[in-house]
Short mmCIF file of C-alpha atoms and ligand atoms in Angstrom, two decimals:
data_model
loop_
_atom_site.label_atom_id
_atom_site.label_comp_id
_atom_site.label_asym_id
_atom_site.label_seq_id
_atom_site.Cartn_x
_atom_site.Cartn_y
_atom_site.Cartn_z
CA UNK A 1 -75.36 29.15 -52.29
CA UNK A 2 -71.86 27.76 -52.43
CA UNK A 3 -69.88 28.25 -49.28
CA UNK A 4 -66.21 28.29 -50.06
CA UNK A 5 -63.82 28.41 -47.16
CA UNK A 6 -60.29 28.68 -48.44
CA UNK A 7 -58.10 25.85 -47.18
CA UNK A 8 -54.63 26.57 -45.87
CA UNK A 9 -53.04 24.71 -48.76
CA UNK A 10 -55.08 26.20 -51.54
CA UNK A 11 -52.92 28.22 -53.82
CA UNK A 12 -54.35 31.65 -54.53
CA UNK A 13 -54.50 30.92 -58.24
CA UNK A 14 -56.28 27.59 -57.81
CA UNK A 15 -59.56 27.95 -59.57
CA UNK A 16 -61.17 24.67 -58.64
CA UNK A 17 -62.38 23.83 -55.15
CA UNK A 18 -62.28 20.12 -54.40
CA UNK A 19 -65.91 19.08 -54.82
CA UNK A 20 -65.96 17.37 -51.44
CA UNK A 21 -65.29 20.59 -49.55
CA UNK A 22 -68.01 22.56 -51.22
CA UNK A 23 -70.47 19.75 -50.64
CA UNK A 24 -69.28 19.01 -47.11
CA UNK A 25 -69.38 22.64 -46.05
CA UNK A 26 -72.73 23.25 -47.61
CA UNK A 27 -74.19 20.18 -45.91
CA UNK A 28 -72.59 21.17 -42.61
CA UNK A 29 -73.95 24.69 -42.81
CA UNK A 30 -77.43 23.41 -43.63
CA UNK A 31 -77.15 20.99 -40.72
CA UNK A 32 -76.26 23.76 -38.30
CA UNK A 33 -79.03 25.93 -39.68
CA UNK A 34 -81.68 23.32 -39.08
CA UNK A 35 -80.31 22.54 -35.62
CA UNK A 36 -80.51 26.21 -34.71
CA UNK A 37 -83.95 26.54 -36.25
CA UNK A 38 -85.21 23.59 -34.23
CA UNK A 39 -83.69 25.15 -31.13
CA UNK A 40 -81.96 21.94 -30.10
CA UNK A 41 -78.32 20.99 -30.07
CA UNK A 42 -77.35 17.73 -31.66
CA UNK A 43 -73.60 17.50 -31.44
CA UNK A 44 -73.45 13.91 -32.61
CA UNK A 45 -75.38 14.56 -35.79
CA UNK A 46 -73.21 17.58 -36.42
CA UNK A 47 -70.01 15.57 -35.99
CA UNK A 48 -71.19 12.87 -38.37
CA UNK A 49 -72.32 15.33 -40.96
CA UNK A 50 -69.00 17.11 -40.87
CA UNK A 51 -66.90 13.93 -40.81
CA UNK A 52 -64.48 12.91 -42.00
CA UNK A 53 -62.88 15.54 -44.16
CA UNK A 54 -63.95 18.84 -42.61
CA UNK A 55 -60.67 19.45 -40.84
CA UNK A 56 -58.93 22.54 -39.57
CA UNK A 57 -55.73 23.36 -41.44
CA UNK A 58 -52.83 23.18 -39.03
CA UNK A 59 -50.81 26.40 -38.99
CA UNK A 60 -47.75 24.37 -37.95
CA UNK A 61 -47.65 22.41 -41.20
CA UNK A 62 -48.09 24.67 -44.17
CA UNK A 63 -46.65 24.56 -47.67
CA UNK A 64 -43.17 26.04 -48.04
CA UNK A 65 -42.88 24.66 -51.56
CA UNK A 66 -45.33 24.52 -54.41
CA UNK A 67 -47.92 21.84 -53.87
CA UNK A 68 -47.58 18.76 -56.02
CA UNK A 69 -50.48 18.49 -58.44
CA UNK A 70 -53.08 16.08 -57.12
CA UNK A 71 -52.99 14.18 -60.40
CA UNK A 72 -49.24 13.56 -60.00
CA UNK A 73 -49.45 12.53 -56.35
CA UNK A 74 -52.21 10.04 -57.10
CA UNK A 75 -50.79 8.50 -60.27
CA UNK A 76 -47.10 7.92 -59.41
CA UNK A 77 -47.05 5.57 -56.45
CA UNK A 78 -45.02 2.92 -54.73
CA UNK A 79 -47.29 0.08 -53.65
CA UNK A 80 -45.68 -3.31 -54.11
CA UNK A 81 -48.85 -5.18 -53.13
CA UNK A 82 -50.17 -4.07 -56.52
CA UNK A 83 -47.07 -3.72 -58.65
CA UNK A 84 -43.39 -2.92 -58.52
CA UNK A 85 -44.03 -0.21 -61.13
CA UNK A 86 -45.43 3.23 -60.38
CA UNK A 87 -48.75 2.87 -62.19
CA UNK A 88 -50.82 1.15 -59.55
CA UNK A 89 -53.75 3.55 -59.39
CA UNK A 90 -56.18 1.70 -61.62
CA UNK A 91 -55.44 -1.73 -60.11
CA UNK A 92 -55.81 -0.31 -56.60
CA UNK A 93 -59.38 0.85 -57.26
CA UNK A 94 -60.55 -2.75 -56.70
CA UNK A 95 -59.20 -2.72 -53.16
CA UNK A 96 -62.16 -2.15 -50.78
CA UNK A 97 -61.93 0.79 -48.36
CA UNK A 98 -64.89 -0.34 -46.18
CA UNK A 99 -65.60 -2.19 -44.00
CA UNK A 100 -62.25 -1.48 -42.33
CA UNK A 101 -61.06 -2.32 -38.87
CA UNK A 102 -57.90 -1.26 -37.11
CA UNK A 103 -56.54 -3.42 -34.32
CA UNK A 104 -54.36 -2.06 -31.52
CA UNK A 105 -52.70 -4.88 -29.61
CA UNK A 106 -49.61 -6.23 -27.89
CA UNK A 107 -48.19 -4.54 -24.81
CA UNK A 108 -51.07 -2.17 -24.10
CA UNK A 109 -53.48 -1.60 -21.24
CA UNK A 110 -56.44 -1.35 -23.58
CA UNK A 111 -56.31 -3.61 -26.62
CA UNK A 112 -58.81 -2.38 -29.18
CA UNK A 113 -60.37 -3.44 -32.42
CA UNK A 114 -62.37 -0.65 -33.94
CA UNK A 115 -64.19 0.04 -37.15
CA UNK A 116 -62.48 2.93 -38.89
CA UNK A 117 -65.57 5.14 -38.77
CA UNK A 118 -65.93 4.52 -35.03
CA UNK A 119 -62.27 5.27 -34.54
CA UNK A 120 -62.66 8.55 -36.40
CA UNK A 121 -65.33 9.64 -33.91
CA UNK A 122 -62.74 9.45 -31.15
CA UNK A 123 -60.13 11.72 -32.71
CA UNK A 124 -60.18 15.22 -34.09
CA UNK A 125 -59.08 15.72 -37.65
CA UNK A 126 -56.66 18.35 -38.83
CA UNK A 127 -55.11 19.09 -42.17
CA UNK A 128 -51.36 19.24 -42.66
CA UNK A 129 -49.32 20.04 -45.72
CA UNK A 130 -46.36 17.68 -45.50
CA UNK A 131 -43.28 16.94 -47.57
CA UNK A 132 -42.72 13.33 -48.57
CA UNK A 133 -39.27 12.09 -49.57
CA UNK A 134 -38.92 8.67 -51.17
CA UNK A 135 -35.61 6.86 -50.73
CA UNK A 136 -35.50 6.81 -54.57
CA UNK A 137 -34.90 10.60 -54.45
CA UNK A 138 -38.26 11.93 -55.60
CA UNK A 139 -40.44 14.11 -53.40
CA UNK A 140 -43.91 15.57 -53.16
CA UNK A 141 -45.72 18.14 -51.03
CA UNK A 142 -49.39 17.40 -50.39
CA UNK A 143 -52.24 18.20 -47.97
CA UNK A 144 -53.18 15.28 -45.76
CA UNK A 145 -56.15 15.09 -43.39
CA UNK A 146 -55.80 12.98 -40.29
CA UNK A 147 -54.83 12.92 -36.65
CA UNK A 148 -51.59 12.57 -34.70
CA UNK A 149 -50.48 9.01 -33.94
CA UNK A 150 -50.23 10.26 -30.33
CA UNK A 151 -54.05 10.08 -30.19
CA UNK A 152 -53.87 6.30 -30.74
CA UNK A 153 -51.19 5.96 -28.07
CA UNK A 154 -53.62 7.64 -25.72
CA UNK A 155 -56.43 5.24 -26.66
CA UNK A 156 -54.36 2.07 -26.35
CA UNK A 157 -52.23 3.13 -23.36
CA UNK A 158 -49.03 1.20 -24.06
CA UNK A 159 -47.33 -0.43 -21.06
CA UNK A 160 -44.06 1.12 -19.94
CA UNK A 161 -42.32 -2.07 -21.11
CA UNK A 162 -43.42 -1.42 -24.72
CA UNK A 163 -40.55 0.13 -26.67
CA UNK A 164 -41.56 -0.22 -30.33
CA UNK A 165 -44.61 0.09 -32.53
CA UNK A 166 -45.26 -2.14 -35.54
CA UNK A 167 -47.57 -1.00 -38.33
CA UNK A 168 -49.01 -3.92 -40.27
CA UNK A 169 -50.63 -3.21 -43.58
CA UNK A 170 -53.33 -4.98 -45.59
CA UNK A 171 -52.57 -8.17 -47.50
CA UNK A 172 -55.67 -9.04 -49.51
CA UNK A 173 -54.88 -11.79 -51.97
CA UNK A 174 -58.07 -11.31 -53.93
CA UNK A 175 -57.29 -7.73 -54.96
CA UNK A 176 -53.51 -7.38 -54.58
CA UNK A 177 -51.69 -9.19 -57.39
CA UNK A 178 -48.27 -8.30 -55.96
CA UNK A 179 -48.82 -10.72 -53.08
CA UNK A 180 -48.26 -13.58 -55.53
CA UNK A 181 -44.62 -12.55 -55.63
CA UNK A 182 -43.92 -14.88 -52.76
CA UNK A 183 -40.27 -13.86 -52.29
CA UNK A 184 -41.43 -10.63 -50.67
CA UNK A 185 -41.99 -10.82 -46.90
CA UNK A 186 -45.74 -10.05 -46.84
CA UNK A 187 -47.55 -8.49 -45.14
CA UNK A 188 -45.74 -5.17 -45.48
CA UNK A 189 -44.76 -4.11 -41.97
CA UNK A 190 -42.89 -1.10 -40.75
CA UNK A 191 -41.98 0.05 -37.28
CA UNK A 192 -40.64 2.80 -35.07
CA UNK A 193 -39.91 3.52 -31.44
CA UNK A 194 -42.65 4.57 -29.01
CA UNK A 195 -41.01 8.00 -28.80
CA UNK A 196 -41.15 8.39 -32.59
CA UNK A 197 -44.80 7.30 -32.65
CA UNK A 198 -45.60 9.85 -29.96
CA UNK A 199 -43.81 12.67 -31.76
CA UNK A 200 -46.14 15.40 -32.96
CA UNK A 201 -45.05 14.81 -36.55
CA UNK A 202 -46.12 11.15 -36.72
CA UNK A 203 -49.50 11.30 -38.42
CA UNK A 204 -52.34 8.94 -39.35
CA UNK A 205 -53.85 10.09 -42.62
CA UNK A 206 -57.40 9.41 -43.81
CA UNK A 207 -57.66 12.24 -46.31
CA UNK A 208 -55.61 13.59 -49.19
CA UNK A 209 -56.48 16.81 -50.99
CA UNK A 210 -59.65 17.05 -48.91
CA UNK A 211 -61.02 13.69 -50.01
CA UNK A 212 -60.60 10.22 -48.56
CA UNK A 213 -57.06 8.94 -49.22
CA UNK A 214 -57.38 7.10 -52.54
CA UNK A 215 -56.50 3.40 -52.45
CA UNK A 216 -53.25 3.93 -54.35
CA UNK A 217 -51.99 6.39 -51.74
CA UNK A 218 -52.75 4.05 -48.84
CA UNK A 219 -56.43 4.54 -48.17
CA UNK A 220 -58.41 4.21 -46.12
CA UNK A 221 -55.78 4.90 -43.45
CA UNK A 222 -52.01 5.13 -43.56
CA UNK A 223 -49.21 6.29 -41.33
CA UNK A 224 -46.83 9.12 -42.23
CA UNK A 225 -43.30 9.72 -40.97
CA UNK A 226 -42.48 12.90 -42.92
CA UNK A 227 -38.90 13.00 -41.62
CA UNK A 228 -38.08 9.47 -42.79
CA UNK A 229 -37.74 7.93 -46.22
CA UNK A 230 -41.16 7.11 -47.64
CA UNK A 231 -40.93 3.34 -47.24
CA UNK A 232 -41.41 3.76 -43.48
CA UNK A 233 -44.89 5.20 -44.08
CA UNK A 234 -47.02 2.07 -44.44
CA UNK A 235 -50.25 2.18 -46.42
CA UNK A 236 -53.62 0.62 -45.57
CA UNK A 237 -52.92 0.03 -41.89
CA UNK A 238 -54.84 -2.87 -40.34
CA UNK A 239 -52.96 -3.49 -37.12
CA UNK A 240 -50.72 -1.56 -34.76
CA UNK A 241 -48.78 -3.69 -32.29
CA UNK A 242 -46.80 -2.53 -29.28
CA UNK A 243 -43.78 -4.61 -28.38
CA UNK A 244 -40.45 -4.63 -26.57
CA UNK A 245 -38.69 -6.19 -29.60
CA UNK A 246 -37.34 -4.03 -32.39
CA UNK A 247 -39.20 -5.14 -35.52
CA UNK A 248 -37.40 -6.11 -38.70
CA UNK A 249 -39.46 -4.49 -41.36
CA UNK A 250 -40.28 -5.30 -44.99
CA UNK A 251 -37.41 -3.45 -46.62
CA UNK A 252 -34.90 -4.30 -43.91
CA UNK A 253 -35.68 -8.01 -44.40
CA UNK A 254 -35.17 -7.64 -48.14
CA UNK A 255 -31.93 -5.66 -48.06
CA UNK A 256 -30.69 -4.59 -44.62
CA UNK A 257 -27.53 -3.05 -46.06
CA UNK A 258 -29.65 -0.52 -47.99
CA UNK A 259 -32.79 0.00 -45.90
CA UNK A 260 -32.42 0.18 -42.15
CA UNK A 261 -34.75 0.52 -39.20
CA UNK A 262 -34.29 4.28 -38.73
CA UNK A 263 -34.22 5.57 -42.31
CA UNK A 264 -34.14 9.24 -41.35
CA UNK A 265 -33.62 11.56 -44.31
CA UNK A 266 -30.07 12.90 -44.53
CA UNK A 267 -28.57 14.45 -47.69
CA UNK A 268 -25.05 13.66 -46.49
CA UNK A 269 -25.50 9.92 -46.15
CA UNK A 270 -25.79 8.37 -49.61
CA UNK A 271 -27.78 5.25 -50.32
CA UNK A 272 -25.18 2.56 -51.16
CA UNK A 273 -26.16 2.91 -54.85
CA UNK A 274 -27.00 6.61 -55.28
CA UNK A 275 -26.66 10.05 -53.74
CA UNK A 276 -29.32 11.42 -51.40
CA UNK A 277 -28.08 15.01 -51.73
CA UNK A 278 -31.01 16.22 -53.82
CA UNK A 279 -34.51 15.22 -54.87
CA UNK A 280 -36.77 15.54 -57.91
CA UNK A 281 -40.08 17.26 -57.31
CA UNK A 282 -42.87 15.05 -58.63
CA UNK A 283 -44.56 16.49 -61.69
CA UNK A 284 -41.57 18.61 -62.69
CA UNK A 285 -37.96 18.15 -63.58
CA UNK A 286 -36.94 20.46 -60.80
CA UNK A 287 -34.18 19.11 -58.59
CA UNK A 288 -33.88 20.65 -55.11
CA UNK A 289 -31.43 20.05 -52.25
CA UNK A 290 -32.53 17.46 -49.70
CA UNK A 291 -32.60 18.60 -46.09
CA UNK A 292 -31.66 16.82 -42.88
CA UNK A 293 -34.77 15.06 -41.47
CA UNK A 294 -36.51 16.27 -44.63
CA UNK A 295 -36.55 19.76 -43.14
CA UNK A 296 -38.25 18.68 -39.90
CA UNK A 297 -35.21 18.73 -37.58
CA UNK A 298 -36.96 21.16 -35.20
CA UNK A 299 -39.59 18.51 -34.54
CA UNK A 300 -37.53 15.33 -34.39
CA UNK A 301 -33.78 15.88 -33.99
CA UNK A 302 -34.17 15.56 -30.22
CA UNK A 303 -35.40 11.98 -30.60
CA UNK A 304 -31.92 10.84 -31.57
CA UNK A 305 -29.51 12.69 -29.30
CA UNK A 306 -29.14 9.64 -27.05
CA UNK A 307 -29.09 7.01 -29.79
CA UNK A 308 -25.49 5.90 -30.19
CA UNK A 309 -23.77 3.57 -32.62
CA UNK A 310 -26.76 3.16 -34.94
CA UNK A 311 -27.27 3.70 -38.66
CA UNK A 312 -29.75 6.54 -38.18
CA UNK A 313 -29.77 7.60 -41.84
CA UNK A 314 -30.01 4.34 -43.75
N1 LIG B 1 -48.16 -1.29 -47.80
C1 LIG B 1 -47.25 -0.53 -48.45
N2 LIG B 1 -46.94 0.69 -47.96
C2 LIG B 1 -46.03 1.46 -48.60
C3 LIG B 1 -45.36 1.01 -49.76
C4 LIG B 1 -45.70 -0.30 -50.25
O1 LIG B 1 -45.17 -0.79 -51.27
N3 LIG B 1 -46.65 -1.02 -49.57
N4 LIG B 1 -44.41 1.79 -50.38
C5 LIG B 1 -43.79 2.83 -49.56
C6 LIG B 1 -42.97 3.78 -50.33
S1 LIG B 1 -41.48 3.21 -50.89
C7 LIG B 1 -43.33 5.08 -50.52
S2 LIG B 1 -42.30 6.18 -51.27
C8 LIG B 1 -44.68 5.55 -50.13
C9 LIG B 1 -45.37 6.13 -51.34
O2 LIG B 1 -46.56 6.75 -50.97
P1 LIG B 1 -47.43 7.50 -52.08
O3 LIG B 1 -47.79 6.51 -53.13
O4 LIG B 1 -48.63 8.05 -51.36
O5 LIG B 1 -46.55 8.59 -52.65
O6 LIG B 1 -45.49 4.53 -49.57
C10 LIG B 1 -44.81 3.61 -48.74
N5 LIG B 1 -45.76 2.70 -48.11
MO1 LIG B 2 -40.25 5.08 -51.42
#
């Protein structure tokens, strides 16, 4: 028997079910069946069997555009640790996804260093269809599985003196040829304010299209700021540091006049070298208007009402 539960993001005409779901659901259902038959409850076994990709689709983040084809989203990537071109997928397959630890440190009450699978037992996974807008004016719309960054804030309990969060990403010289380009300020780091990290929209993704995030898209765990230009959303997160100093991130170090700290999407503020008024949908030649905060103003506009005299959209 194949149990097929339609995911929120599945298009009605989509014929194929991602193999992981069918398998995961079938295994989960069998697990529950045997638990019930044995007359005992084993919540831990259940959780492990269902983890990590059996996630509830969030009704707050659903597709309002056609989904980008999975093939497109996983074969046109920005990942400078591998290459400055877009075809990084095959090179990235050599980059190990386990073992993986995430460190939470700096100005926190509870510094933590956790194996990713242990971390995933402490959060509940949901699925969100989110728009992604690269500063280069291309965009995609894809289903991510993960948990809100707010869950990590809860675990680490930042001190009230902590004002910023720094996301440090993997720098593995043995598998990432891009690291030999020594003029780049490795490791890739990005940052935000505590308030931005705690916003409902800030998301830690471990799944894409119902499967583990592939290495080229930032597996095994990446951060997502759907209202900011894509470069803020660091891939392969290894360390999250809480600090009272505003970080200067990878792209800001390289070219501060073009890539700022805030980098919120705004169609009316051009990049110094090109317009940001519209965006190309990945996998098509369709060009659509870009929206303020990438269409997420309801979630995040309030974060910036008191920020004065800053380049919020660069
Ligand atoms: N570590 C790391 N993270 C990164 C990048 C990178 O080069 N290295 N590129 C960024 C940019 S510019 C974009 S647009 C997105 C691309 O994510 P995607 O490949 O999943 O579309 O990842 C961001 N995160
Ligand atoms: Mo980007």
